[in-house]
PDB file of C-alpha atoms in Angstrom:
ATOM      1  CA  MET A   1      -9.700 -12.107  -9.960  1.00 41.00           C
ATOM      2  CA  THR A   2     -11.638  -8.598 -10.387  1.00 48.00           C
ATOM      3  CA  LYS A   3     -10.628  -6.850 -13.671  1.00 49.00           C
ATOM      4  CA  LEU A   4      -9.303  -3.701 -12.619  1.00 52.00           C
ATOM      5  CA  GLU A   5      -8.670  -0.436 -14.299  1.00 64.00           C
ATOM      6  CA  GLN A   6      -4.941  -0.202 -15.295  1.00 76.00           C
ATOM      7  CA  ARG A   7      -3.102   2.254 -13.120  1.00 93.00           C
ATOM      8  CA  VAL A   8       0.278   3.982 -12.684  1.00 96.00           C
ATOM      9  CA  VAL A   9       2.043   4.095  -9.133  1.00 98.00           C
ATOM     10  CA  PHE A  10       5.311   6.118  -8.873  1.00 98.00           C
ATOM     11  CA  VAL A  11       7.474   4.901  -6.219  1.00 97.00           C
ATOM     12  CA  LEU A  12      10.035   7.570  -5.105  1.00 94.00           C
ATOM     13  CA  GLY A  13      12.476   7.879  -2.135  1.00 92.00           C
ATOM     14  CA  GLY A  14      16.343   8.571  -1.689  1.00 88.00           C
ATOM     15  CA  PRO A  15      18.615   6.167  -3.481  1.00 85.00           C
ATOM     16  CA  GLY A  16      18.691   3.201  -1.001  1.00 88.00           C
ATOM     17  CA  ALA A  17      15.654   3.813   0.473  1.00 93.00           C
ATOM     18  CA  GLY A  18      14.340   0.334  -0.844  1.00 93.00           C
ATOM     19  CA  LYS A  19      12.230   1.165  -3.791  1.00 93.00           C
ATOM     20  CA  GLY A  20      13.420  -1.778  -5.853  1.00 90.00           C
ATOM     21  CA  THR A  21      12.949  -4.402  -3.063  1.00 93.00           C
ATOM     22  CA  GLN A  22       9.326  -3.196  -2.219  1.00 96.00           C
ATOM     23  CA  CYS A  23       8.442  -3.161  -5.917  1.00 96.00           C
ATOM     24  CA  GLU A  24       9.974  -6.712  -6.331  1.00 95.00           C
ATOM     25  CA  ARG A  25       7.994  -7.918  -3.684  1.00 95.00           C
ATOM     26  CA  LEU A  26       4.774  -6.532  -5.008  1.00 96.00           C
ATOM     27  CA  SER A  27       5.553  -7.842  -8.497  1.00 94.00           C
ATOM     28  CA  HIS A  28       4.861 -11.312  -6.936  1.00 92.00           C
ATOM     29  CA  HIS A  29       1.301 -10.207  -6.663  1.00 91.00           C
ATOM     30  CA  GLY A  30       0.934  -9.495 -10.357  1.00 89.00           C
ATOM     31  CA  PHE A  31       2.015  -5.910 -10.308  1.00 94.00           C
ATOM     32  CA  LEU A  32       4.706  -4.945 -13.042  1.00 96.00           C
ATOM     33  CA  HIS A  33       7.832  -3.411 -11.679  1.00 96.00           C
ATOM     34  CA  LEU A  34       9.374  -0.900 -14.049  1.00 96.00           C
ATOM     35  CA  SER A  35      12.777   0.552 -12.755  1.00 93.00           C
ATOM     36  CA  ALA A  36      13.496   3.839 -14.588  1.00 90.00           C
ATOM     37  CA  GLY A  37      17.209   3.387 -13.477  1.00 86.00           C
ATOM     38  CA  GLN A  38      17.478   0.013 -14.738  1.00 91.00           C
ATOM     39  CA  LEU A  39      15.829   0.703 -17.935  1.00 93.00           C
ATOM     40  CA  LEU A  40      18.284   3.550 -18.469  1.00 92.00           C
ATOM     41  CA  ARG A  41      21.191   1.073 -17.635  1.00 90.00           C
ATOM     42  CA  ASP A  42      19.866  -1.476 -20.061  1.00 92.00           C
ATOM     43  CA  GLU A  43      19.610   1.132 -22.761  1.00 92.00           C
ATOM     44  CA  MET A  44      23.051   2.169 -21.827  1.00 91.00           C
ATOM     45  CA  ALA A  45      24.290  -1.312 -22.464  1.00 90.00           C
ATOM     46  CA  THR A  46      22.452  -1.678 -25.684  1.00 90.00           C
ATOM     47  CA  PRO A  47      24.985  -1.761 -28.647  1.00 91.00           C
ATOM     48  CA  GLY A  48      24.194   1.166 -31.056  1.00 88.00           C
ATOM     49  CA  SER A  49      21.775   3.167 -28.634  1.00 87.00           C
ATOM     50  CA  PRO A  50      21.618   6.939 -29.658  1.00 86.00           C
ATOM     51  CA  PHE A  51      21.316   7.662 -25.922  1.00 88.00           C
ATOM     52  CA  GLY A  52      24.016   5.305 -24.466  1.00 88.00           C
ATOM     53  CA  SER A  53      26.770   7.340 -23.756  1.00 89.00           C
ATOM     54  CA  MET A  54      24.538  10.537 -22.830  1.00 90.00           C
ATOM     55  CA  ILE A  55      22.939   8.247 -20.222  1.00 91.00           C
ATOM     56  CA  ASP A  56      26.296   6.805 -18.722  1.00 88.00           C
ATOM     57  CA  GLN A  57      27.682  10.325 -18.244  1.00 88.00           C
ATOM     58  CA  MET A  58      24.536  11.869 -16.745  1.00 88.00           C
ATOM     59  CA  ILE A  59      24.374   8.798 -14.287  1.00 82.00           C
ATOM     60  CA  ARG A  60      27.840   9.081 -13.387  1.00 82.00           C
ATOM     61  CA  ASP A  61      27.550  12.892 -12.627  1.00 83.00           C
ATOM     62  CA  GLY A  62      24.252  12.405 -10.714  1.00 76.00           C
ATOM     63  CA  GLU A  63      22.130  14.374 -12.952  1.00 83.00           C
ATOM     64  CA  ILE A  64      18.617  13.802 -14.439  1.00 80.00           C
ATOM     65  CA  VAL A  65      18.324  12.188 -17.538  1.00 87.00           C
ATOM     66  CA  PRO A  66      16.090  14.154 -20.025  1.00 90.00           C
ATOM     67  CA  ALA A  67      12.207  13.371 -19.645  1.00 91.00           C
ATOM     68  CA  HIS A  68      11.757  12.182 -23.414  1.00 91.00           C
ATOM     69  CA  VAL A  69      14.378   9.488 -22.874  1.00 92.00           C
ATOM     70  CA  THR A  70      13.081   7.986 -19.689  1.00 92.00           C
ATOM     71  CA  VAL A  71       9.455   8.382 -20.842  1.00 93.00           C
ATOM     72  CA  ALA A  72      10.143   6.814 -23.872  1.00 91.00           C
ATOM     73  CA  LEU A  73      11.757   3.708 -22.295  1.00 92.00           C
ATOM     74  CA  LEU A  74       8.906   3.509 -19.829  1.00 93.00           C
ATOM     75  CA  LYS A  75       5.875   3.856 -22.259  1.00 92.00           C
ATOM     76  CA  ARG A  76       7.490   1.063 -24.540  1.00 90.00           C
ATOM     77  CA  GLN A  77       7.399  -1.294 -21.532  1.00 92.00           C
ATOM     78  CA  MET A  78       3.663  -0.442 -20.613  1.00 92.00           C
ATOM     79  CA  GLU A  79       2.640  -0.715 -24.223  1.00 91.00           C
ATOM     80  CA  ALA A  80       4.051  -4.372 -24.268  1.00 92.00           C
ATOM     81  CA  ASN A  81       2.308  -5.333 -20.859  1.00 93.00           C
ATOM     82  CA  LYS A  82      -1.180  -3.931 -21.267  1.00 87.00           C
ATOM     83  CA  GLU A  83      -3.019  -6.810 -18.993  1.00 87.00           C
ATOM     84  CA  THR A  84      -0.960  -5.311 -15.985  1.00 90.00           C
ATOM     85  CA  PRO A  85      -3.565  -3.966 -13.508  1.00 88.00           C
ATOM     86  CA  VAL A  86      -0.708  -1.860 -11.673  1.00 93.00           C
ATOM     87  CA  PHE A  87       2.617  -0.544 -13.055  1.00 96.00           C
ATOM     88  CA  LEU A  88       4.827   0.382 -10.255  1.00 97.00           C
ATOM     89  CA  ILE A  89       7.396   2.991 -11.575  1.00 97.00           C
ATOM     90  CA  ASP A  90      10.296   3.244  -9.595  1.00 94.00           C
ATOM     91  CA  GLY A  91      12.548   6.288  -9.204  1.00 89.00           C
ATOM     92  CA  PHE A  92      10.529   8.370 -11.448  1.00 93.00           C
ATOM     93  CA  PRO A  93       9.620  11.052 -11.585  1.00 93.00           C
ATOM     94  CA  ARG A  94      12.630  12.810 -10.148  1.00 84.00           C
ATOM     95  CA  ALA A  95      11.727  16.309 -11.385  1.00 86.00           C
ATOM     96  CA  VAL A  96       8.408  18.186 -11.930  1.00 91.00           C
ATOM     97  CA  GLU A  97       9.331  18.347 -15.720  1.00 91.00           C
ATOM     98  CA  GLN A  98       9.653  14.812 -15.931  1.00 92.00           C
ATOM     99  CA  PHE A  99       6.173  14.333 -14.198  1.00 95.00           C
ATOM    100  CA  GLU A 100       4.601  17.010 -16.762  1.00 95.00           C
ATOM    101  CA  PHE A 101       6.168  15.215 -19.436  1.00 94.00           C
ATOM    102  CA  PHE A 102       4.748  11.735 -18.401  1.00 94.00           C
ATOM    103  CA  LYS A 103       1.236  13.211 -17.787  1.00 94.00           C
ATOM    104  CA  ALA A 104       1.195  14.813 -21.322  1.00 93.00           C
ATOM    105  CA  SER A 105       2.521  11.556 -22.995  1.00 92.00           C
ATOM    106  CA  VAL A 106       1.047   8.878 -21.055  1.00 92.00           C
ATOM    107  CA  ASN A 107      -1.323   9.717 -17.896  1.00 91.00           C
ATOM    108  CA  PRO A 108      -1.228  11.469 -14.596  1.00 94.00           C
ATOM    109  CA  GLY A 109      -0.860   8.396 -13.064  1.00 96.00           C
ATOM    110  CA  TRP A 110      -2.675   7.297  -9.532  1.00 97.00           C
ATOM    111  CA  PHE A 111      -0.636   8.232  -6.666  1.00 98.00           C
ATOM    112  CA  MET A 112       3.018   8.478  -5.424  1.00 98.00           C
ATOM    113  CA  LEU A 113       4.442   6.085  -2.708  1.00 98.00           C
ATOM    114  CA  PHE A 114       7.214   7.843  -1.068  1.00 96.00           C
ATOM    115  CA  LEU A 115       9.671   5.783   0.800  1.00 96.00           C
ATOM    116  CA  GLU A 116      11.078   7.779   3.777  1.00 93.00           C
ATOM    117  CA  CYS A 117      14.437   7.174   5.044  1.00 91.00           C
ATOM    118  CA  PRO A 118      17.135   9.110   7.066  1.00 89.00           C
ATOM    119  CA  GLU A 119      20.262  10.094   4.779  1.00 86.00           C
ATOM    120  CA  GLU A 120      22.730   8.425   7.241  1.00 86.00           C
ATOM    121  CA  VAL A 121      20.632   4.988   6.831  1.00 90.00           C
ATOM    122  CA  LEU A 122      20.518   5.764   2.912  1.00 89.00           C
ATOM    123  CA  VAL A 123      24.498   6.160   2.515  1.00 87.00           C
ATOM    124  CA  THR A 124      25.343   3.241   4.748  1.00 88.00           C
ATOM    125  CA  ARG A 125      22.975   1.024   2.419  1.00 88.00           C
ATOM    126  CA  LEU A 126      24.292   2.201  -0.638  1.00 88.00           C
ATOM    127  CA  LEU A 127      28.009   1.701   0.283  1.00 87.00           C
ATOM    128  CA  ARG A 128      27.135  -2.052   1.427  1.00 86.00           C
ATOM    129  CA  ARG A 129      25.388  -2.526  -1.855  1.00 81.00           C
ATOM    130  CA  GLY A 130      28.251  -0.965  -3.769  1.00 76.00           C
ATOM    131  CA  ALA A 131      30.590  -3.549  -2.296  1.00 76.00           C
ATOM    132  CA  SER A 132      28.949  -6.347  -4.316  1.00 77.00           C
ATOM    133  CA  SER A 133      26.739  -4.630  -6.779  1.00 72.00           C
ATOM    134  CA  GLY A 134      29.228  -3.758  -9.146  1.00 70.00           C
ATOM    135  CA  ARG A 135      27.084  -0.570  -9.956  1.00 70.00           C
ATOM    136  CA  SER A 136      29.292   2.532 -10.915  1.00 69.00           C
ATOM    137  CA  ASP A 137      27.077   5.137  -9.015  1.00 72.00           C
ATOM    138  CA  ASP A 138      27.557   3.065  -5.568  1.00 72.00           C
ATOM    139  CA  ASN A 139      30.557   4.762  -4.563  1.00 78.00           C
ATOM    140  CA  PRO A 140      31.015   7.628  -2.138  1.00 79.00           C
ATOM    141  CA  ASP A 141      31.322  10.701  -4.679  1.00 81.00           C
ATOM    142  CA  SER A 142      28.197   9.439  -6.774  1.00 83.00           C
ATOM    143  CA  ILE A 143      26.314   8.719  -3.610  1.00 84.00           C
ATOM    144  CA  ARG A 144      26.638  12.141  -2.489  1.00 82.00           C
ATOM    145  CA  LYS A 145      25.914  13.646  -5.963  1.00 84.00           C
ATOM    146  CA  ARG A 146      23.019  11.456  -6.081  1.00 82.00           C
ATOM    147  CA  LEU A 147      21.646  12.517  -2.651  1.00 85.00           C
ATOM    148  CA  ARG A 148      22.411  16.003  -3.438  1.00 84.00           C
ATOM    149  CA  THR A 149      20.214  15.888  -6.697  1.00 80.00           C
ATOM    150  CA  PHE A 150      17.668  13.972  -4.729  1.00 82.00           C
ATOM    151  CA  ASN A 151      17.153  16.670  -2.407  1.00 80.00           C
ATOM    152  CA  GLU A 152      17.421  19.532  -4.920  1.00 83.00           C
ATOM    153  CA  SER A 153      14.894  18.272  -7.404  1.00 80.00           C
ATOM    154  CA  THR A 154      12.746  15.193  -6.490  1.00 83.00           C
ATOM    155  CA  LEU A 155      11.173  16.998  -3.205  1.00 82.00           C
ATOM    156  CA  ALA A 156       9.441  19.443  -5.454  1.00 89.00           C
ATOM    157  CA  VAL A 157       7.621  16.395  -7.213  1.00 92.00           C
ATOM    158  CA  ARG A 158       6.793  15.156  -3.568  1.00 92.00           C
ATOM    159  CA  GLN A 159       5.270  18.580  -2.811  1.00 94.00           C
ATOM    160  CA  LEU A 160       3.391  18.628  -5.903  1.00 96.00           C
ATOM    161  CA  PHE A 161       1.673  15.195  -5.264  1.00 97.00           C
ATOM    162  CA  GLU A 162       0.917  16.328  -1.722  1.00 97.00           C
ATOM    163  CA  ALA A 163      -0.634  19.475  -2.885  1.00 97.00           C
ATOM    164  CA  GLU A 164      -2.927  17.018  -4.862  1.00 96.00           C
ATOM    165  CA  GLY A 165      -3.809  14.548  -2.183  1.00 97.00           C
ATOM    166  CA  ARG A 166      -1.925  11.797  -4.044  1.00 97.00           C
ATOM    167  CA  LEU A 167       1.132  11.342  -1.689  1.00 97.00           C
ATOM    168  CA  GLU A 168       1.432   8.164   0.416  1.00 98.00           C
ATOM    169  CA  PRO A 169       4.620   8.617   2.612  1.00 96.00           C
ATOM    170  CA  VAL A 170       5.929   5.106   4.215  1.00 97.00           C
ATOM    171  CA  VAL A 171       8.439   4.911   6.761  1.00 96.00           C
ATOM    172  CA  ALA A 172      11.190   2.699   5.129  1.00 95.00           C
ATOM    173  CA  ASP A 173      13.856   2.879   7.963  1.00 93.00           C
ATOM    174  CA  ALA A 174      12.662  -0.883   9.000  1.00 93.00           C
ATOM    175  CA  ASP A 175      12.753  -4.291   8.183  1.00 92.00           C
ATOM    176  CA  MET A 176      11.660  -5.466   4.761  1.00 93.00           C
ATOM    177  CA  ASP A 177       8.419  -7.194   6.103  1.00 95.00           C
ATOM    178  CA  THR A 178       7.364  -4.083   8.174  1.00 96.00           C
ATOM    179  CA  VAL A 179       7.734  -1.757   5.319  1.00 96.00           C
ATOM    180  CA  ALA A 180       5.827  -4.273   2.996  1.00 96.00           C
ATOM    181  CA  ALA A 181       3.028  -4.547   5.328  1.00 96.00           C
ATOM    182  CA  SER A 182       2.710  -0.422   5.436  1.00 97.00           C
ATOM    183  CA  VAL A 183       2.803  -0.562   1.424  1.00 97.00           C
ATOM    184  CA  HIS A 184       0.039  -3.171   1.169  1.00 96.00           C
ATOM    185  CA  ALA A 185      -1.831  -1.195   3.479  1.00 96.00           C
ATOM    186  CA  VAL A 186      -1.612   1.985   1.473  1.00 97.00           C
ATOM    187  CA  PHE A 187      -2.827  -0.037  -1.638  1.00 96.00           C
ATOM    188  CA  LYS A 188      -5.765  -1.598  -0.045  1.00 95.00           C
ATOM    189  CA  ARG A 189      -6.969   1.768   1.303  1.00 95.00           C
ATOM    190  CA  ARG A 190      -6.598   3.171  -1.918  1.00 95.00           C
ATOM    191  CA  GLU A 191      -8.411   0.370  -3.739  1.00 93.00           C
ATOM    192  CA  PRO A 192      -9.820  -2.330  -1.483  1.00 93.00           C
ATOM    193  CA  ARG A 193     -10.277  -4.750  -4.608  1.00 90.00           C
ATOM    194  CA  LEU A 194      -6.308  -4.937  -4.827  1.00 90.00           C
ATOM    195  CA  ALA A 195      -6.753  -7.102  -1.448  1.00 89.00           C
ATOM    196  CA  GLU A 196      -7.420  -9.966  -3.864  1.00 86.00           C
ATOM    197  CA  TYR A 197      -3.899  -9.644  -5.414  1.00 86.00           C
ATOM    198  CA  LEU A 198      -1.899  -8.639  -2.270  1.00 90.00           C
ATOM    199  CA  ASP A 199      -3.536 -11.423   0.112  1.00 85.00           C
ATOM    200  CA  ASN A 200      -2.297 -14.078  -2.292  1.00 74.00           C
TER     201      ASN A 200
END
Protein backbone atom coordinates (compact mmCIF):
# COMPACT_ATOMS: atom_id res chain seq x y z
CA MET A 1 0.00 0.00 0.00
CA THR A 2 0.99 3.62 -0.49
CA LYS A 3 3.04 5.05 2.36
CA LEU A 4 1.00 7.92 3.77
CA GLU A 5 1.89 10.75 6.12
CA GLN A 6 0.61 10.05 9.61
CA ARG A 7 -2.58 12.00 10.28
CA VAL A 8 -4.86 12.67 13.24
CA VAL A 9 -8.64 12.80 12.85
CA PHE A 10 -10.74 13.99 15.76
CA VAL A 11 -14.06 12.12 15.93
CA LEU A 12 -16.71 14.02 17.81
CA GLY A 13 -20.44 13.80 18.41
CA GLY A 14 -22.79 13.60 21.34
CA PRO A 15 -22.52 10.64 23.72
CA GLY A 16 -24.23 7.75 21.96
CA ALA A 17 -23.75 9.19 18.45
CA GLY A 18 -21.79 6.11 17.36
CA LYS A 19 -18.23 7.42 17.56
CA GLY A 20 -16.85 4.17 18.96
CA THR A 21 -18.79 2.03 16.49
CA GLN A 22 -17.57 3.92 13.43
CA CYS A 23 -13.99 4.11 14.71
CA GLU A 24 -13.95 0.37 15.34
CA ARG A 25 -15.15 -0.26 11.80
CA LEU A 26 -12.41 1.99 10.43
CA SER A 27 -9.83 0.19 12.57
CA HIS A 28 -10.38 -2.91 10.42
CA HIS A 29 -8.85 -0.91 7.54
CA GLY A 30 -5.56 -0.18 9.30
CA PHE A 31 -6.53 2.98 11.17
CA LEU A 32 -5.88 3.15 14.93
CA HIS A 33 -8.84 3.91 17.16
CA LEU A 34 -7.93 5.82 20.30
CA SER A 35 -10.90 6.41 22.58
CA ALA A 36 -10.14 9.26 24.93
CA GLY A 37 -12.87 8.04 27.27
CA GLN A 38 -11.60 4.45 27.31
CA LEU A 39 -8.03 5.58 27.94
CA LEU A 40 -9.29 7.59 30.90
CA ARG A 41 -11.32 4.64 32.22
CA ASP A 42 -8.30 2.34 31.84
CA GLU A 43 -6.14 4.83 33.71
CA MET A 44 -8.81 5.10 36.39
CA ALA A 45 -8.64 1.33 36.87
CA THR A 46 -4.82 1.22 36.98
CA PRO A 47 -3.61 0.52 40.52
CA GLY A 48 -1.50 3.35 41.87
CA SER A 49 -2.43 5.83 39.14
CA PRO A 50 -2.00 9.40 40.40
CA PHE A 51 -4.99 10.46 38.29
CA GLY A 52 -7.40 7.56 38.98
CA SER A 53 -9.69 8.98 41.67
CA MET A 54 -9.77 12.44 40.06
CA ILE A 55 -10.77 10.97 36.68
CA ASP A 56 -13.46 8.82 38.32
CA GLN A 57 -15.10 11.75 40.07
CA MET A 58 -14.97 14.04 37.03
CA ILE A 59 -16.52 11.40 34.73
CA ARG A 60 -19.30 10.77 37.26
CA ASP A 61 -19.98 14.52 37.47
CA GLY A 62 -19.97 14.89 33.68
CA GLU A 63 -17.01 17.26 33.83
CA ILE A 64 -14.09 17.51 31.41
CA VAL A 65 -10.82 15.92 32.58
CA PRO A 66 -7.86 18.37 32.45
CA ALA A 67 -6.22 18.54 29.02
CA HIS A 68 -2.73 17.60 30.21
CA VAL A 69 -4.01 14.25 31.54
CA THR A 70 -5.94 13.23 28.41
CA VAL A 71 -3.25 14.43 26.00
CA ALA A 72 -0.52 12.57 27.91
CA LEU A 73 -2.50 9.31 27.58
CA LEU A 74 -3.17 9.89 23.87
CA LYS A 75 0.43 10.84 23.13
CA ARG A 76 1.70 7.69 24.82
CA GLN A 77 -0.45 5.52 22.54
CA MET A 78 0.51 7.47 19.41
CA GLU A 79 4.23 7.15 20.13
CA ALA A 80 3.79 3.38 20.54
CA ASN A 81 2.11 3.09 17.10
CA LYS A 82 4.23 5.23 14.78
CA GLU A 83 3.49 3.17 11.64
CA THR A 84 -0.24 3.89 11.75
CA PRO A 85 -1.38 6.06 8.78
CA VAL A 86 -4.43 7.53 10.53
CA PHE A 87 -5.17 7.98 14.24
CA LEU A 88 -8.87 8.25 15.05
CA ILE A 89 -9.18 10.14 18.32
CA ASP A 90 -12.67 9.43 19.56
CA GLY A 91 -14.36 11.86 21.95
CA PHE A 92 -11.61 14.47 21.91
CA PRO A 93 -11.20 17.45 21.99
CA ARG A 94 -14.27 18.33 24.03
CA ALA A 95 -13.19 21.92 24.69
CA VAL A 96 -11.16 24.54 22.84
CA GLU A 97 -8.58 24.47 25.62
CA GLN A 98 -8.07 20.71 25.07
CA PHE A 99 -7.52 21.24 21.36
CA GLU A 100 -5.06 24.08 21.93
CA PHE A 101 -3.08 21.92 24.36
CA PHE A 102 -3.05 18.98 21.90
CA LYS A 103 -2.01 21.31 19.06
CA ALA A 104 0.91 22.66 21.09
CA SER A 105 1.96 19.24 22.47
CA VAL A 106 1.37 16.94 19.48
CA ASN A 107 0.07 18.50 16.24
CA PRO A 108 -2.96 20.44 14.93
CA GLY A 109 -4.66 17.34 13.51
CA TRP A 110 -6.07 16.82 10.03
CA PHE A 111 -9.81 17.39 10.36
CA MET A 112 -12.78 16.78 12.65
CA LEU A 113 -15.38 14.14 11.80
CA PHE A 114 -18.57 15.25 13.57
CA LEU A 115 -21.40 12.72 13.95
CA GLU A 116 -24.70 14.59 14.13
CA CYS A 117 -27.60 12.95 15.94
CA PRO A 118 -30.81 14.32 17.59
CA GLU A 119 -30.69 14.47 21.39
CA GLU A 120 -33.72 12.21 21.87
CA VAL A 121 -31.99 9.50 19.83
CA LEU A 122 -28.83 9.86 21.92
CA VAL A 123 -30.73 9.46 25.19
CA THR A 124 -32.52 6.33 23.93
CA ARG A 125 -29.27 4.77 22.72
CA LEU A 126 -27.45 5.50 25.97
CA LEU A 127 -30.18 4.09 28.19
CA ARG A 128 -30.23 0.94 26.06
CA ARG A 129 -26.45 0.67 26.28
CA GLY A 130 -26.51 1.27 30.03
CA ALA A 131 -28.72 -1.77 30.56
CA SER A 132 -25.84 -4.03 29.51
CA SER A 133 -22.59 -2.03 29.54
CA GLY A 134 -22.08 -1.67 33.26
CA ARG A 135 -20.68 1.83 32.62
CA SER A 136 -21.22 4.10 35.61
CA ASP A 137 -22.05 7.07 33.37
CA ASP A 138 -24.86 5.35 31.40
CA ASN A 139 -27.63 6.36 33.80
CA PRO A 140 -30.26 9.13 33.48
CA ASP A 141 -28.51 11.66 35.76
CA SER A 142 -25.08 11.24 34.16
CA ILE A 143 -26.60 11.26 30.66
CA ARG A 144 -28.25 14.62 31.30
CA LYS A 145 -25.00 16.03 32.70
CA ARG A 146 -22.99 14.69 29.74
CA LEU A 147 -25.37 16.15 27.17
CA ARG A 148 -25.33 19.50 28.96
CA THR A 149 -21.52 19.49 29.05
CA PHE A 150 -21.44 18.49 25.38
CA ASN A 151 -23.77 21.31 24.36
CA GLU A 152 -21.97 23.93 26.46
CA SER A 153 -18.36 23.16 25.60
CA THR A 154 -17.95 20.84 22.63
CA LEU A 155 -19.87 22.95 20.15
CA ALA A 156 -17.27 25.70 20.52
CA VAL A 157 -14.67 23.24 19.20
CA ARG A 158 -16.94 22.41 16.29
CA GLN A 159 -17.25 26.10 15.43
CA LEU A 160 -13.46 26.49 15.56
CA PHE A 161 -12.90 23.65 13.06
CA GLU A 162 -15.74 24.91 10.88
CA ALA A 163 -14.11 28.36 10.71
CA GLU A 164 -10.85 26.67 9.62
CA GLY A 165 -12.59 24.62 6.91
CA ARG A 166 -11.71 21.40 8.73
CA LEU A 167 -15.16 20.24 9.91
CA GLU A 168 -16.76 17.18 8.27
CA PRO A 169 -20.31 16.68 9.57
CA VAL A 170 -21.97 13.28 8.99
CA VAL A 171 -25.61 12.46 9.76
CA ALA A 172 -25.47 9.64 12.32
CA ASP A 173 -29.20 9.08 12.81
CA ALA A 174 -29.20 6.11 10.42
CA ASP A 175 -28.15 2.47 10.33
CA MET A 176 -24.45 1.70 10.86
CA ASP A 177 -23.74 0.78 7.24
CA THR A 178 -25.24 4.00 5.89
CA VAL A 179 -23.24 6.09 8.36
CA ALA A 180 -20.07 4.10 7.54
CA ALA A 181 -20.52 4.77 3.81
CA SER A 182 -20.78 8.51 4.50
CA VAL A 183 -17.68 8.38 6.71
CA HIS A 184 -15.68 6.51 4.05
CA ALA A 185 -16.72 9.12 1.48
CA VAL A 186 -15.30 11.89 3.67
CA PHE A 187 -11.91 10.18 3.98
CA LYS A 188 -11.67 9.43 0.26
CA ARG A 189 -12.51 13.01 -0.62
CA ARG A 190 -9.90 14.35 1.81
CA GLU A 191 -7.23 11.88 0.67
CA PRO A 192 -8.04 9.75 -2.43
CA ARG A 193 -5.13 7.40 -1.69
CA LEU A 194 -6.98 6.17 1.40
CA ALA A 195 -9.25 4.22 -0.97
CA GLU A 196 -6.48 1.61 -0.95
CA TYR A 197 -7.19 1.04 2.72
CA LEU A 198 -10.95 1.58 2.83
CA ASP A 199 -11.82 -0.61 -0.16
CA ASN A 200 -10.05 -3.66 1.27
